[in-house]
Amino acid sequence: MDGLIYGACALVTATSAAIRLHYTRKRRQQTAYPVARRARMLAFAACFIGSLLAIPTVAEAIDRLTTLNEVSTLASDLAALLFWTSLQVMVADWRHIGTHHLGIAVRIIAVSCIALLLVWQYHLADTTRMELSTAYARNDDVAVYLLAYLSYSAVAALEIGAFSTSMAFVTWRDHPAASIGLSIAAVGGICGLAYACSRGGYLIAYRTGHAWPLAVENTISPAFAGLSIICVATGLAMATICYNLPLRNPHQGAGSRV
């Protein structure tokens, strides 16, 4: 089931990136929000790679090729962090307030610290006998690794969901179809938060002796992760296409963002 979910994520993110690239070339003379456009391309490139690495057969092949156990999991998680951070940078550039460069720098520093922590915990964990998954929640190194990854993902997903929601309200009058796309992206952010809460909640529940069945967790979390990626990619692609349709109000300039 995981292979089907993450295979679909890879396909959708590749399509969304192609749509963004098409409109970037079409409007290459436009100078507004250059950071946001690059960040979005980076986000979906990272998500595409991370989704491929999350497919079990691909993950096993990468681990055998590199002779490093669980390196595919580490790479997939780092790609997911890059995905969320790039979307945060996109949002910060869209806001274009006076301190947006500081906001971008803070997010880059934060994700760099989390990424270093993940690499360090991967180094500490005995991956010859365990996986970096909730199946080994009893291990301290795995628990710290997962909680660090999930905590950052939850914060980033919440920001993307909240911003997409506010943008959907703002654009409804002049771009109702684009507003629907942003609403779908907002659902993706909510699903990303649900994914982080589901896996993180299981870890905490396990450590306190009140965990629900692992089989339930292994079904719910991948579904939330897949829905999050697919909704964000589909919603932003839909918003991009619709923003490039003729405006009802020609003086409305919000469309240049997407």
PDB file of C-alpha atoms in Angstrom:
ATOM      1  CA  MET A   1       0.000   0.000   0.000  1.00  0.00           C
ATOM      2  CA  ASP A   2       2.869   2.372   0.826  1.00  0.00           C
ATOM      3  CA  GLY A   3       4.317   1.859  -2.641  1.00  0.00           C
ATOM      4  CA  LEU A   4       1.042   2.881  -4.277  1.00  0.00           C
ATOM      5  CA  ILE A   5       0.631   5.946  -2.047  1.00  0.00           C
ATOM      6  CA  TYR A   6       4.143   7.293  -2.496  1.00  0.00           C
ATOM      7  CA  GLY A   7       4.227   6.380  -6.178  1.00  0.00           C
ATOM      8  CA  ALA A   8       1.122   8.537  -6.649  1.00  0.00           C
ATOM      9  CA  CYS A   9       2.814  11.322  -4.660  1.00  0.00           C
ATOM     10  CA  ALA A  10       5.849  11.203  -6.945  1.00  0.00           C
ATOM     11  CA  LEU A  11       3.641  11.421 -10.042  1.00  0.00           C
ATOM     12  CA  VAL A  12       1.560  14.323  -8.721  1.00  0.00           C
ATOM     13  CA  THR A  13       4.560  16.332  -7.511  1.00  0.00           C
ATOM     14  CA  ALA A  14       6.328  15.859 -10.848  1.00  0.00           C
ATOM     15  CA  THR A  15       3.222  17.106 -12.660  1.00  0.00           C
ATOM     16  CA  SER A  16       2.869  20.114 -10.355  1.00  0.00           C
ATOM     17  CA  ALA A  17       6.539  20.996 -10.832  1.00  0.00           C
ATOM     18  CA  ALA A  18       6.126  20.776 -14.622  1.00  0.00           C
ATOM     19  CA  ILE A  19       3.136  23.145 -14.486  1.00  0.00           C
ATOM     20  CA  ARG A  20       5.079  25.621 -12.367  1.00  0.00           C
ATOM     21  CA  LEU A  21       8.069  25.408 -14.733  1.00  0.00           C
ATOM     22  CA  HIS A  22       5.802  26.036 -17.742  1.00  0.00           C
ATOM     23  CA  TYR A  23       4.395  29.242 -16.276  1.00  0.00           C
ATOM     24  CA  THR A  24       7.809  30.332 -15.010  1.00  0.00           C
ATOM     25  CA  ARG A  25       9.144  30.172 -18.561  1.00  0.00           C
ATOM     26  CA  LYS A  26       6.012  31.785 -19.930  1.00  0.00           C
ATOM     27  CA  ARG A  27       6.371  34.719 -17.528  1.00  0.00           C
ATOM     28  CA  ARG A  28      10.161  34.775 -17.380  1.00  0.00           C
ATOM     29  CA  GLN A  29      10.215  38.570 -17.790  1.00  0.00           C
ATOM     30  CA  GLN A  30       8.247  38.999 -14.569  1.00  0.00           C
ATOM     31  CA  THR A  31      10.468  40.000 -11.664  1.00  0.00           C
ATOM     32  CA  ALA A  32       7.963  39.702  -8.796  1.00  0.00           C
ATOM     33  CA  TYR A  33       8.459  36.963  -6.167  1.00  0.00           C
ATOM     34  CA  PRO A  34      11.544  35.292  -7.690  1.00  0.00           C
ATOM     35  CA  VAL A  35      12.430  33.578  -4.416  1.00  0.00           C
ATOM     36  CA  ALA A  36       8.948  32.088  -4.111  1.00  0.00           C
ATOM     37  CA  ARG A  37       9.076  30.624  -7.626  1.00  0.00           C
ATOM     38  CA  ARG A  38      12.464  29.011  -7.063  1.00  0.00           C
ATOM     39  CA  ALA A  39      11.464  27.762  -3.626  1.00  0.00           C
ATOM     40  CA  ARG A  40       8.362  26.113  -5.012  1.00  0.00           C
ATOM     41  CA  MET A  41      10.314  24.318  -7.728  1.00  0.00           C
ATOM     42  CA  LEU A  42      12.798  23.143  -5.094  1.00  0.00           C
ATOM     43  CA  ALA A  43       9.941  21.993  -2.849  1.00  0.00           C
ATOM     44  CA  PHE A  44       8.415  19.721  -5.451  1.00  0.00           C
ATOM     45  CA  ALA A  45      11.766  18.452  -6.717  1.00  0.00           C
ATOM     46  CA  ALA A  46      12.629  17.452  -3.151  1.00  0.00           C
ATOM     47  CA  CYS A  47       9.193  15.927  -2.600  1.00  0.00           C
ATOM     48  CA  PHE A  48       9.457  13.940  -5.819  1.00  0.00           C
ATOM     49  CA  ILE A  49      12.782  12.449  -4.709  1.00  0.00           C
ATOM     50  CA  GLY A  50      11.557  11.865  -1.170  1.00  0.00           C
ATOM     51  CA  SER A  51       8.405  10.133  -2.409  1.00  0.00           C
ATOM     52  CA  LEU A  52      10.425   7.811  -4.626  1.00  0.00           C
ATOM     53  CA  LEU A  53      12.716   6.940  -1.715  1.00  0.00           C
ATOM     54  CA  ALA A  54       9.689   6.165   0.457  1.00  0.00           C
ATOM     55  CA  ILE A  55       8.535   3.424  -1.948  1.00  0.00           C
ATOM     56  CA  PRO A  56       9.599   0.183  -0.183  1.00  0.00           C
ATOM     57  CA  THR A  57      11.156  -1.506  -3.226  1.00  0.00           C
ATOM     58  CA  VAL A  58      13.151   1.638  -4.098  1.00  0.00           C
ATOM     59  CA  ALA A  59      14.228   2.077  -0.469  1.00  0.00           C
ATOM     60  CA  GLU A  60      15.481  -1.512  -0.290  1.00  0.00           C
ATOM     61  CA  ALA A  61      17.402  -1.102  -3.535  1.00  0.00           C
ATOM     62  CA  ILE A  62      19.071   2.111  -2.330  1.00  0.00           C
ATOM     63  CA  ASP A  63      20.033   0.534   0.998  1.00  0.00           C
ATOM     64  CA  ARG A  64      21.566  -2.477  -0.775  1.00  0.00           C
ATOM     65  CA  LEU A  65      23.374  -0.280  -3.279  1.00  0.00           C
ATOM     66  CA  THR A  66      24.907   1.958  -0.605  1.00  0.00           C
ATOM     67  CA  THR A  67      25.321  -0.894   1.912  1.00  0.00           C
ATOM     68  CA  LEU A  68      23.896   1.475   4.539  1.00  0.00           C
ATOM     69  CA  ASN A  69      20.807   0.350   6.407  1.00  0.00           C
ATOM     70  CA  GLU A  70      17.984   2.904   6.577  1.00  0.00           C
ATOM     71  CA  VAL A  71      19.899   5.513   4.561  1.00  0.00           C
ATOM     72  CA  SER A  72      16.913   5.718   2.206  1.00  0.00           C
ATOM     73  CA  THR A  73      14.680   6.588   5.177  1.00  0.00           C
ATOM     74  CA  LEU A  74      17.078   9.315   6.285  1.00  0.00           C
ATOM     75  CA  ALA A  75      17.279  10.724   2.752  1.00  0.00           C
ATOM     76  CA  SER A  76      13.488  10.631   2.358  1.00  0.00           C
ATOM     77  CA  ASP A  77      12.968  12.425   5.673  1.00  0.00           C
ATOM     78  CA  LEU A  78      15.561  15.082   4.796  1.00  0.00           C
ATOM     79  CA  ALA A  79      13.795  15.579   1.451  1.00  0.00           C
ATOM     80  CA  ALA A  80      10.501  16.011   3.316  1.00  0.00           C
ATOM     81  CA  LEU A  81      12.092  18.676   5.527  1.00  0.00           C
ATOM     82  CA  LEU A  82      13.348  20.454   2.413  1.00  0.00           C
ATOM     83  CA  PHE A  83       9.859  20.233   0.914  1.00  0.00           C
ATOM     84  CA  TRP A  84       8.195  21.900   3.903  1.00  0.00           C
ATOM     85  CA  THR A  85      10.942  24.487   4.373  1.00  0.00           C
ATOM     86  CA  SER A  86      10.858  25.493   0.706  1.00  0.00           C
ATOM     87  CA  LEU A  87       7.103  26.013   0.980  1.00  0.00           C
ATOM     88  CA  GLN A  88       7.688  28.133   4.085  1.00  0.00           C
ATOM     89  CA  VAL A  89      10.204  30.232   2.154  1.00  0.00           C
ATOM     90  CA  MET A  90       7.655  30.586  -0.651  1.00  0.00           C
ATOM     91  CA  VAL A  91       5.069  31.815   1.843  1.00  0.00           C
ATOM     92  CA  ALA A  92       7.523  34.263   3.411  1.00  0.00           C
ATOM     93  CA  ASP A  93       8.344  35.726  -0.014  1.00  0.00           C
ATOM     94  CA  TRP A  94       4.644  35.948  -0.931  1.00  0.00           C
ATOM     95  CA  ARG A  95       3.991  37.948   2.203  1.00  0.00           C
ATOM     96  CA  HIS A  96       6.784  40.282   1.111  1.00  0.00           C
ATOM     97  CA  ILE A  97       6.801  42.218   4.376  1.00  0.00           C
ATOM     98  CA  GLY A  98       9.813  44.220   5.478  1.00  0.00           C
ATOM     99  CA  THR A  99      11.288  41.410   7.555  1.00  0.00           C
ATOM    100  CA  HIS A 100      10.670  38.570   5.100  1.00  0.00           C
ATOM    101  CA  HIS A 101      14.416  38.030   4.552  1.00  0.00           C
ATOM    102  CA  LEU A 102      14.822  37.534   8.293  1.00  0.00           C
ATOM    103  CA  GLY A 103      11.896  35.097   8.283  1.00  0.00           C
ATOM    104  CA  ILE A 104      13.502  33.107   5.478  1.00  0.00           C
ATOM    105  CA  ALA A 105      16.846  33.037   7.299  1.00  0.00           C
ATOM    106  CA  VAL A 106      15.213  31.843  10.521  1.00  0.00           C
ATOM    107  CA  ARG A 107      13.482  28.982   8.713  1.00  0.00           C
ATOM    108  CA  ILE A 108      16.677  27.924   6.947  1.00  0.00           C
ATOM    109  CA  ILE A 109      18.650  27.956  10.205  1.00  0.00           C
ATOM    110  CA  ALA A 110      15.913  26.004  11.992  1.00  0.00           C
ATOM    111  CA  VAL A 111      15.669  23.277   9.364  1.00  0.00           C
ATOM    112  CA  SER A 112      19.468  23.047   9.176  1.00  0.00           C
ATOM    113  CA  CYS A 113      19.597  22.350  12.911  1.00  0.00           C
ATOM    114  CA  ILE A 114      16.876  19.706  12.626  1.00  0.00           C
ATOM    115  CA  ALA A 115      18.618  18.100   9.648  1.00  0.00           C
ATOM    116  CA  LEU A 116      21.910  17.913  11.571  1.00  0.00           C
ATOM    117  CA  LEU A 117      20.074  16.362  14.510  1.00  0.00           C
ATOM    118  CA  LEU A 118      18.514  13.731  12.242  1.00  0.00           C
ATOM    119  CA  VAL A 119      21.889  12.840  10.750  1.00  0.00           C
ATOM    120  CA  TRP A 120      23.410  12.605  14.224  1.00  0.00           C
ATOM    121  CA  GLN A 121      20.584  10.408  15.546  1.00  0.00           C
ATOM    122  CA  TYR A 122      20.877   8.219  12.463  1.00  0.00           C
ATOM    123  CA  HIS A 123      24.552   7.811  13.276  1.00  0.00           C
ATOM    124  CA  LEU A 124      23.750   6.861  16.886  1.00  0.00           C
ATOM    125  CA  ALA A 125      20.935   4.436  16.079  1.00  0.00           C
ATOM    126  CA  ASP A 126      21.817   0.781  15.564  1.00  0.00           C
ATOM    127  CA  THR A 127      20.259   0.511  12.121  1.00  0.00           C
ATOM    128  CA  THR A 128      21.623  -3.005  11.649  1.00  0.00           C
ATOM    129  CA  ARG A 129      18.990  -4.244  14.107  1.00  0.00           C
ATOM    130  CA  MET A 130      16.242  -1.640  13.891  1.00  0.00           C
ATOM    131  CA  GLU A 131      14.462   0.746  11.542  1.00  0.00           C
ATOM    132  CA  LEU A 132      13.833   4.466  11.882  1.00  0.00           C
ATOM    133  CA  SER A 133      10.120   3.849  12.310  1.00  0.00           C
ATOM    134  CA  THR A 134       7.454   3.745  14.980  1.00  0.00           C
ATOM    135  CA  ALA A 135       7.900  -0.043  15.118  1.00  0.00           C
ATOM    136  CA  TYR A 136      10.995   0.702  17.203  1.00  0.00           C
ATOM    137  CA  ALA A 137       9.507   3.432  19.364  1.00  0.00           C
ATOM    138  CA  ARG A 138      11.050   1.764  22.415  1.00  0.00           C
ATOM    139  CA  ASN A 139      14.535   2.822  21.304  1.00  0.00           C
ATOM    140  CA  ASP A 140      15.584   6.264  22.560  1.00  0.00           C
ATOM    141  CA  ASP A 141      17.639   7.193  19.488  1.00  0.00           C
ATOM    142  CA  VAL A 142      14.790   6.314  17.117  1.00  0.00           C
ATOM    143  CA  ALA A 143      12.274   8.173  19.281  1.00  0.00           C
ATOM    144  CA  VAL A 144      14.379  11.344  19.352  1.00  0.00           C
ATOM    145  CA  TYR A 145      14.949  11.103  15.596  1.00  0.00           C
ATOM    146  CA  LEU A 146      11.258  10.756  14.821  1.00  0.00           C
ATOM    147  CA  LEU A 147      10.055  13.378  17.301  1.00  0.00           C
ATOM    148  CA  ALA A 148      12.520  15.965  15.932  1.00  0.00           C
ATOM    149  CA  TYR A 149      11.425  15.260  12.362  1.00  0.00           C
ATOM    150  CA  LEU A 150       7.717  15.220  13.193  1.00  0.00           C
ATOM    151  CA  SER A 151       7.826  18.355  15.372  1.00  0.00           C
ATOM    152  CA  TYR A 152       9.307  20.445  12.585  1.00  0.00           C
ATOM    153  CA  SER A 153       6.934  18.928  10.027  1.00  0.00           C
ATOM    154  CA  ALA A 154       3.943  19.765  12.229  1.00  0.00           C
ATOM    155  CA  VAL A 155       4.944  23.423  12.600  1.00  0.00           C
ATOM    156  CA  ALA A 156       5.644  23.802   8.865  1.00  0.00           C
ATOM    157  CA  ALA A 157       2.420  22.043   7.834  1.00  0.00           C
ATOM    158  CA  LEU A 158       0.424  24.259  10.196  1.00  0.00           C
ATOM    159  CA  GLU A 159       1.964  27.390   8.657  1.00  0.00           C
ATOM    160  CA  ILE A 160       1.249  26.225   5.096  1.00  0.00           C
ATOM    161  CA  GLY A 161      -2.297  25.245   6.000  1.00  0.00           C
ATOM    162  CA  ALA A 162      -3.042  28.530   7.766  1.00  0.00           C
ATOM    163  CA  PHE A 163      -1.548  30.691   5.008  1.00  0.00           C
ATOM    164  CA  SER A 164      -3.308  28.783   2.222  1.00  0.00           C
ATOM    165  CA  THR A 165      -6.595  29.200   4.075  1.00  0.00           C
ATOM    166  CA  SER A 166      -6.146  32.965   4.412  1.00  0.00           C
ATOM    167  CA  MET A 167      -5.113  33.269   0.761  1.00  0.00           C
ATOM    168  CA  ALA A 168      -8.178  31.280  -0.296  1.00  0.00           C
ATOM    169  CA  PHE A 169     -10.434  33.800   1.447  1.00  0.00           C
ATOM    170  CA  VAL A 170      -8.585  36.780  -0.047  1.00  0.00           C
ATOM    171  CA  THR A 171      -8.696  35.479  -3.622  1.00  0.00           C
ATOM    172  CA  TRP A 172     -12.261  34.139  -3.631  1.00  0.00           C
ATOM    173  CA  ARG A 173     -13.817  37.291  -5.129  1.00  0.00           C
ATOM    174  CA  ASP A 174     -11.594  37.628  -8.195  1.00  0.00           C
ATOM    175  CA  HIS A 175     -10.264  34.074  -8.571  1.00  0.00           C
ATOM    176  CA  PRO A 176     -12.829  31.594  -7.192  1.00  0.00           C
ATOM    177  CA  ALA A 177     -11.262  28.625  -8.986  1.00  0.00           C
ATOM    178  CA  ALA A 178      -7.798  29.552  -7.716  1.00  0.00           C
ATOM    179  CA  SER A 179      -9.307  29.983  -4.271  1.00  0.00           C
ATOM    180  CA  ILE A 180     -10.556  26.400  -4.445  1.00  0.00           C
ATOM    181  CA  GLY A 181      -7.031  25.292  -5.353  1.00  0.00           C
ATOM    182  CA  LEU A 182      -5.626  27.136  -2.351  1.00  0.00           C
ATOM    183  CA  SER A 183      -8.296  25.525  -0.189  1.00  0.00           C
ATOM    184  CA  ILE A 184      -7.130  22.128  -1.390  1.00  0.00           C
ATOM    185  CA  ALA A 185      -3.550  23.125  -0.507  1.00  0.00           C
ATOM    186  CA  ALA A 186      -4.836  24.138   2.940  1.00  0.00           C
ATOM    187  CA  VAL A 187      -6.328  20.656   3.358  1.00  0.00           C
ATOM    188  CA  GLY A 188      -2.898  19.308   2.462  1.00  0.00           C
ATOM    189  CA  GLY A 189      -1.353  21.350   5.247  1.00  0.00           C
ATOM    190  CA  ILE A 190      -3.960  20.030   7.689  1.00  0.00           C
ATOM    191  CA  CYS A 191      -3.272  16.455   6.564  1.00  0.00           C
ATOM    192  CA  GLY A 192       0.450  17.067   7.055  1.00  0.00           C
ATOM    193  CA  LEU A 193      -0.269  18.216  10.597  1.00  0.00           C
ATOM    194  CA  ALA A 194      -2.470  15.152  11.140  1.00  0.00           C
ATOM    195  CA  TYR A 195       0.353  12.911   9.903  1.00  0.00           C
ATOM    196  CA  ALA A 196       2.837  14.439  12.326  1.00  0.00           C
ATOM    197  CA  CYS A 197       0.350  14.243  15.197  1.00  0.00           C
ATOM    198  CA  SER A 198      -0.535  10.633  14.380  1.00  0.00           C
ATOM    199  CA  ARG A 199       3.038   9.361  14.330  1.00  0.00           C
ATOM    200  CA  GLY A 200       4.197  11.633  17.140  1.00  0.00           C
ATOM    201  CA  GLY A 201       1.151  10.743  19.211  1.00  0.00           C
ATOM    202  CA  TYR A 202       1.865   7.046  18.773  1.00  0.00           C
ATOM    203  CA  LEU A 203       5.447   7.538  19.954  1.00  0.00           C
ATOM    204  CA  ILE A 204       4.336   9.393  23.054  1.00  0.00           C
ATOM    205  CA  ALA A 205       1.515   6.929  23.724  1.00  0.00           C
ATOM    206  CA  TYR A 206       3.906   3.995  23.367  1.00  0.00           C
ATOM    207  CA  ARG A 207       6.399   5.518  25.768  1.00  0.00           C
ATOM    208  CA  THR A 208       3.657   6.066  28.321  1.00  0.00           C
ATOM    209  CA  GLY A 209       2.207   2.596  27.882  1.00  0.00           C
ATOM    210  CA  HIS A 210      -1.044   3.566  26.129  1.00  0.00           C
ATOM    211  CA  ALA A 211      -0.260   2.974  22.448  1.00  0.00           C
ATOM    212  CA  TRP A 212      -2.924   1.893  19.987  1.00  0.00           C
ATOM    213  CA  PRO A 213      -2.200  -1.064  17.650  1.00  0.00           C
ATOM    214  CA  LEU A 214       0.839  -0.530  15.442  1.00  0.00           C
ATOM    215  CA  ALA A 215      -1.082  -1.892  12.446  1.00  0.00           C
ATOM    216  CA  VAL A 216      -3.549   0.990  12.783  1.00  0.00           C
ATOM    217  CA  GLU A 217      -0.709   3.495  12.952  1.00  0.00           C
ATOM    218  CA  ASN A 218       0.978   1.990   9.897  1.00  0.00           C
ATOM    219  CA  THR A 219      -2.265   2.407   7.961  1.00  0.00           C
ATOM    220  CA  ILE A 220      -3.264   5.892   9.096  1.00  0.00           C
ATOM    221  CA  SER A 221       0.071   7.715   8.898  1.00  0.00           C
ATOM    222  CA  PRO A 222       0.992   6.872   5.270  1.00  0.00           C
ATOM    223  CA  ALA A 223      -2.549   7.806   4.223  1.00  0.00           C
ATOM    224  CA  PHE A 224      -2.250  11.215   5.888  1.00  0.00           C
ATOM    225  CA  ALA A 225       1.228  11.733   4.389  1.00  0.00           C
ATOM    226  CA  GLY A 226       0.010  10.845   0.907  1.00  0.00           C
ATOM    227  CA  LEU A 227      -3.061  13.068   1.167  1.00  0.00           C
ATOM    228  CA  SER A 228      -0.903  15.935   2.393  1.00  0.00           C
ATOM    229  CA  ILE A 229       1.517  15.788  -0.522  1.00  0.00           C
ATOM    230  CA  ILE A 230      -1.153  15.193  -3.154  1.00  0.00           C
ATOM    231  CA  CYS A 231      -3.429  17.985  -1.868  1.00  0.00           C
ATOM    232  CA  VAL A 232      -0.613  20.552  -1.595  1.00  0.00           C
ATOM    233  CA  ALA A 233       0.756  19.710  -5.042  1.00  0.00           C
ATOM    234  CA  THR A 234      -2.669  19.559  -6.692  1.00  0.00           C
ATOM    235  CA  GLY A 235      -3.954  22.684  -4.948  1.00  0.00           C
ATOM    236  CA  LEU A 236      -0.964  24.824  -5.877  1.00  0.00           C
ATOM    237  CA  ALA A 237      -1.017  23.530  -9.464  1.00  0.00           C
ATOM    238  CA  MET A 238      -4.716  24.395  -9.739  1.00  0.00           C
ATOM    239  CA  ALA A 239      -4.100  27.828  -8.239  1.00  0.00           C
ATOM    240  CA  THR A 240      -1.267  28.480 -10.690  1.00  0.00           C
ATOM    241  CA  ILE A 241      -3.383  27.566 -13.715  1.00  0.00           C
ATOM    242  CA  CYS A 242      -6.369  29.606 -12.530  1.00  0.00           C
ATOM    243  CA  TYR A 243      -4.294  32.640 -11.560  1.00  0.00           C
ATOM    244  CA  ASN A 244      -3.137  32.807 -15.154  1.00  0.00           C
ATOM    245  CA  LEU A 245      -6.700  33.059 -16.435  1.00  0.00           C
ATOM    246  CA  PRO A 246      -8.101  36.571 -17.153  1.00  0.00           C
ATOM    247  CA  LEU A 247      -8.907  38.570 -14.019  1.00  0.00           C
ATOM    248  CA  ARG A 248     -12.393  39.800 -13.224  1.00  0.00           C
ATOM    249  CA  ASN A 249     -10.758  42.840 -11.689  1.00  0.00           C
ATOM    250  CA  PRO A 250      -7.797  43.923 -13.835  1.00  0.00           C
ATOM    251  CA  HIS A 251      -6.396  45.975 -10.967  1.00  0.00           C
ATOM    252  CA  GLN A 252      -6.105  42.933  -8.723  1.00  0.00           C
ATOM    253  CA  GLY A 253      -2.412  42.016  -8.504  1.00  0.00           C
ATOM    254  CA  ALA A 254      -2.477  38.992  -6.208  1.00  0.00           C
ATOM    255  CA  GLY A 255      -2.236  36.636  -9.170  1.00  0.00           C
ATOM    256  CA  SER A 256       1.434  37.433  -9.704  1.00  0.00           C
ATOM    257  CA  ARG A 257       2.271  35.440  -6.604  1.00  0.00           C
ATOM    258  CA  VAL A 258       1.238  32.046  -7.870  1.00  0.00           C
TER     259      VAL A 258
END
